[in-house]
Each structure stands twice: as structure tokens, then as C-alpha cells.
Tab-separated table of C-alpha atoms in Angstrom:
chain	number	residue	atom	x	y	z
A	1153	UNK	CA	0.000	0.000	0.000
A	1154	UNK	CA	1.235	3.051	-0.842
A	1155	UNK	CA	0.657	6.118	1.522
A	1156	UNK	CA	0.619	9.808	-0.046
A	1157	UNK	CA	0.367	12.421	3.222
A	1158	UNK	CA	-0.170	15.658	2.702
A	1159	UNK	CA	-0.004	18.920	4.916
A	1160	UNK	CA	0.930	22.644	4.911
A	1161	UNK	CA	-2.727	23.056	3.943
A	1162	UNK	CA	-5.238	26.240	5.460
A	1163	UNK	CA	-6.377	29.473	5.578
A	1164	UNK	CA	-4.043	32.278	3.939
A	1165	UNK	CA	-4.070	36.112	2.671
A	1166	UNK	CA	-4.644	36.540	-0.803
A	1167	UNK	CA	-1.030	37.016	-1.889
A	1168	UNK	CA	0.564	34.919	0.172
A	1169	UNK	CA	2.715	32.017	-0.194
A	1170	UNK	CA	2.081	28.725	1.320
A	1171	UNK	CA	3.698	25.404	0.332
A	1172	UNK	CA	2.148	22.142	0.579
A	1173	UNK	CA	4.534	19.083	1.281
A	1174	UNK	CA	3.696	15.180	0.184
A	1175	UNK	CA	5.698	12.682	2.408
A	1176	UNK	CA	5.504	9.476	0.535
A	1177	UNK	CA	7.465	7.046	3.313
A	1178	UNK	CA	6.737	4.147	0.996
A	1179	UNK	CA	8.588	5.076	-1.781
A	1180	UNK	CA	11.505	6.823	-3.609
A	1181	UNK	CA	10.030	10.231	-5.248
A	1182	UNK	CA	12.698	10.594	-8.106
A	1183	UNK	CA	11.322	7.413	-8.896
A	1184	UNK	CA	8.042	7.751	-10.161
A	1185	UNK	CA	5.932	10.780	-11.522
A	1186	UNK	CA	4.569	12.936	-8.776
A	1187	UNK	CA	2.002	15.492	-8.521
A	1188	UNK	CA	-0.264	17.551	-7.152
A	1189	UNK	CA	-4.269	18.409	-8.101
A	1190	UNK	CA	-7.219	19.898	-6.989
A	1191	UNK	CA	-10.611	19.732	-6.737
A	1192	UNK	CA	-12.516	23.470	-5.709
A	1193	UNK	CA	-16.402	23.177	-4.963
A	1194	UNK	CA	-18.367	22.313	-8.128
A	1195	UNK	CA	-15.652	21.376	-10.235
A	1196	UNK	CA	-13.751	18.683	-12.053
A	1197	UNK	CA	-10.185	17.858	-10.376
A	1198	UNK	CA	-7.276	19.419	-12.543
A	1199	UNK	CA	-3.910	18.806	-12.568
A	1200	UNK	CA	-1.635	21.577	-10.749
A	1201	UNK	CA	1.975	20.671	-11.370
A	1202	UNK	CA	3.686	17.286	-12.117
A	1203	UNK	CA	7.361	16.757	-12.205
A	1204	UNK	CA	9.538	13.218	-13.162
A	1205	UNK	CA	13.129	12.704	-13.872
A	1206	UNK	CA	13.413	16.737	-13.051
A	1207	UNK	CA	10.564	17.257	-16.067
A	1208	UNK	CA	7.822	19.644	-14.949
A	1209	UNK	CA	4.722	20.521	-16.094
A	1210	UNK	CA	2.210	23.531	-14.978
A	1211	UNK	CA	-1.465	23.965	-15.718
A	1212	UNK	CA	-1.419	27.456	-17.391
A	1213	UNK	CA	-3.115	29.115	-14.384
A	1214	UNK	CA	-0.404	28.426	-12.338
A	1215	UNK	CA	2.568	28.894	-14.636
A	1216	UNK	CA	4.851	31.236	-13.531
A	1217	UNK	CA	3.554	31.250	-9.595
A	1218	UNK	CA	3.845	27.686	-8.320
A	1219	UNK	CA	7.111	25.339	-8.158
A	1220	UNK	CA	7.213	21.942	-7.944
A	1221	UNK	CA	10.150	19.749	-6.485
A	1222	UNK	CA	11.342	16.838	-4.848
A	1223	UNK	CA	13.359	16.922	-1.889
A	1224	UNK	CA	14.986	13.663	-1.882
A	1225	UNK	CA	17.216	13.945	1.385
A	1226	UNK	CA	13.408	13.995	3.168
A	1227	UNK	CA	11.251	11.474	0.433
A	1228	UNK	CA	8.876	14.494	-0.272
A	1229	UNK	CA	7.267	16.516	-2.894
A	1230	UNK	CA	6.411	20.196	-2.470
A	1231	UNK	CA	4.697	22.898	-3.971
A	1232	UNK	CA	5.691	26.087	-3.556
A	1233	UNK	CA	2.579	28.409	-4.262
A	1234	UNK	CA	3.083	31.964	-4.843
A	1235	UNK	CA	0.720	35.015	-4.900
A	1236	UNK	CA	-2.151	33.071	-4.436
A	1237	UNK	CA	-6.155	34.194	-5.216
A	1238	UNK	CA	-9.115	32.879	-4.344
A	1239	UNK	CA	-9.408	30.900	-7.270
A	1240	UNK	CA	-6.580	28.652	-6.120
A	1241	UNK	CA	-9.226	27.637	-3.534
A	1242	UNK	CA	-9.405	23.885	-2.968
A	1243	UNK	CA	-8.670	20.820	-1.922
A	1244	UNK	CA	-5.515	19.556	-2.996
A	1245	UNK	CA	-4.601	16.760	-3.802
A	1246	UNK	CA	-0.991	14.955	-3.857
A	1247	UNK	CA	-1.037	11.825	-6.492
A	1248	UNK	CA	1.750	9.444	-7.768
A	1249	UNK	CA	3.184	6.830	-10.228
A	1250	UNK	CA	1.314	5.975	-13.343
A	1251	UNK	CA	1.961	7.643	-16.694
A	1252	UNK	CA	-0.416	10.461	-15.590
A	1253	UNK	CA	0.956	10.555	-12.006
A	1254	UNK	CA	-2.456	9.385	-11.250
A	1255	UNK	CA	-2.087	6.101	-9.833
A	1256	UNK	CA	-1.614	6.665	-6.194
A	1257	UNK	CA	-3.676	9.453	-4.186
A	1258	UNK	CA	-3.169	11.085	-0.864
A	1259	UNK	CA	-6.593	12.137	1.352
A	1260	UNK	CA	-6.078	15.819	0.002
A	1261	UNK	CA	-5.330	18.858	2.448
A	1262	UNK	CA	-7.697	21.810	2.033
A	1263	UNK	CA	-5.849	25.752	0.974
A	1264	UNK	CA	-8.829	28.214	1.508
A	1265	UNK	CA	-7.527	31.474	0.240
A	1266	UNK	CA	-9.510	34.865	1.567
């Protein structure tokens, strides 16, 4: 079984910066593709930011203010979120593994931005 945890999630200022982290005890991040989506109230889950073998990807409403990376030392993926809005509202998911990094999903940590 393999565990995806998720945390740094909460209330924050529009503008801030938070960063989520995904511990994944159970295996080696730089080993599979990892990355994080959300679900907001009412809609479909999208895909945030994925990254593999140091490949990233970015849905375009994030390009350019979130980071992915994997912090090997401590088996975890972040995501670095800058200048957020209220329309990065929602829960947030952390998946892995699988050609669409979709194969393994954590329980989701909730970012409510006001």
C-alpha cells in the first residue's frame, strides 16, 4: 500500500505564499511521476503541477507562480505556491506513479484562500 500524506494546507491572505509538502514514506520520489491536483467546490479535479526525472509541467493558471520539487534527502514533494487568489481555492490533492501521475492518491489537504 502506498501512503501519499499531505499537509501545509489552510487558511491564507490573498497574496501569500504557502507550500504544501507530500511525504511518501513508501517510496523513492525521483522514482516515479509525482504530482499535485485539486478539486474546488463544483468542479472537475485538474492537474496543478507534475514533475519526473526533473521534467515539470504547470497547468497554465499556475505557470509562472507555483514550483514543484522533490526533496529527496526527506522522500517528499512540495509545492511552492506563490501570490495566491481565491481561485486557487481547494482541496488539494498529492497523487503518484502511473503515466499520468495518477495512480496513487493522498486524502487531500484543504488551501482556503480569503
Amino acid at each position: 500500500h502506498v501512503q501519499l500524506v499531505e499537509s501545509g494546507g489552510g487558511s491564507v491572505q490573498a497574496g501569500g505564499n504557502p507550500t504544501l509538502s507530500c511525504a511518501t514514506p513508501a517510496l523513492t520520489p525521483s522514482g516515479y511521476c509525482m504530482g499535485w491536483f485539486r478539486q474546488a467546490p463544483g468542479k472537475e479535479r485538474e492537474g496543478v503541477a507534475t514533475i519526473y526525472d526533473d521534467s515539470t509541467y504547470y497547468h497554465a493558471s499556475v505557470q509562472g507562480r507555483f514550483t514543484i520539487s522533490q526533496d529527496k534527502a526527506k522522500n517528499t514533494v512540495d509545492l511552492q505556491m506563490d501570490r495566491v487568489n481565491a481561485e486557487d481555492t481547494a482541496v488539494y490533492i498529492c497523487a503518484a506513479g502511473g503515466t499520468f501521475c495518477d495512480q496513487y492518491w493522498g486524502q487531500g489537504t484543504q488551501v482556503t484562500v480569503s
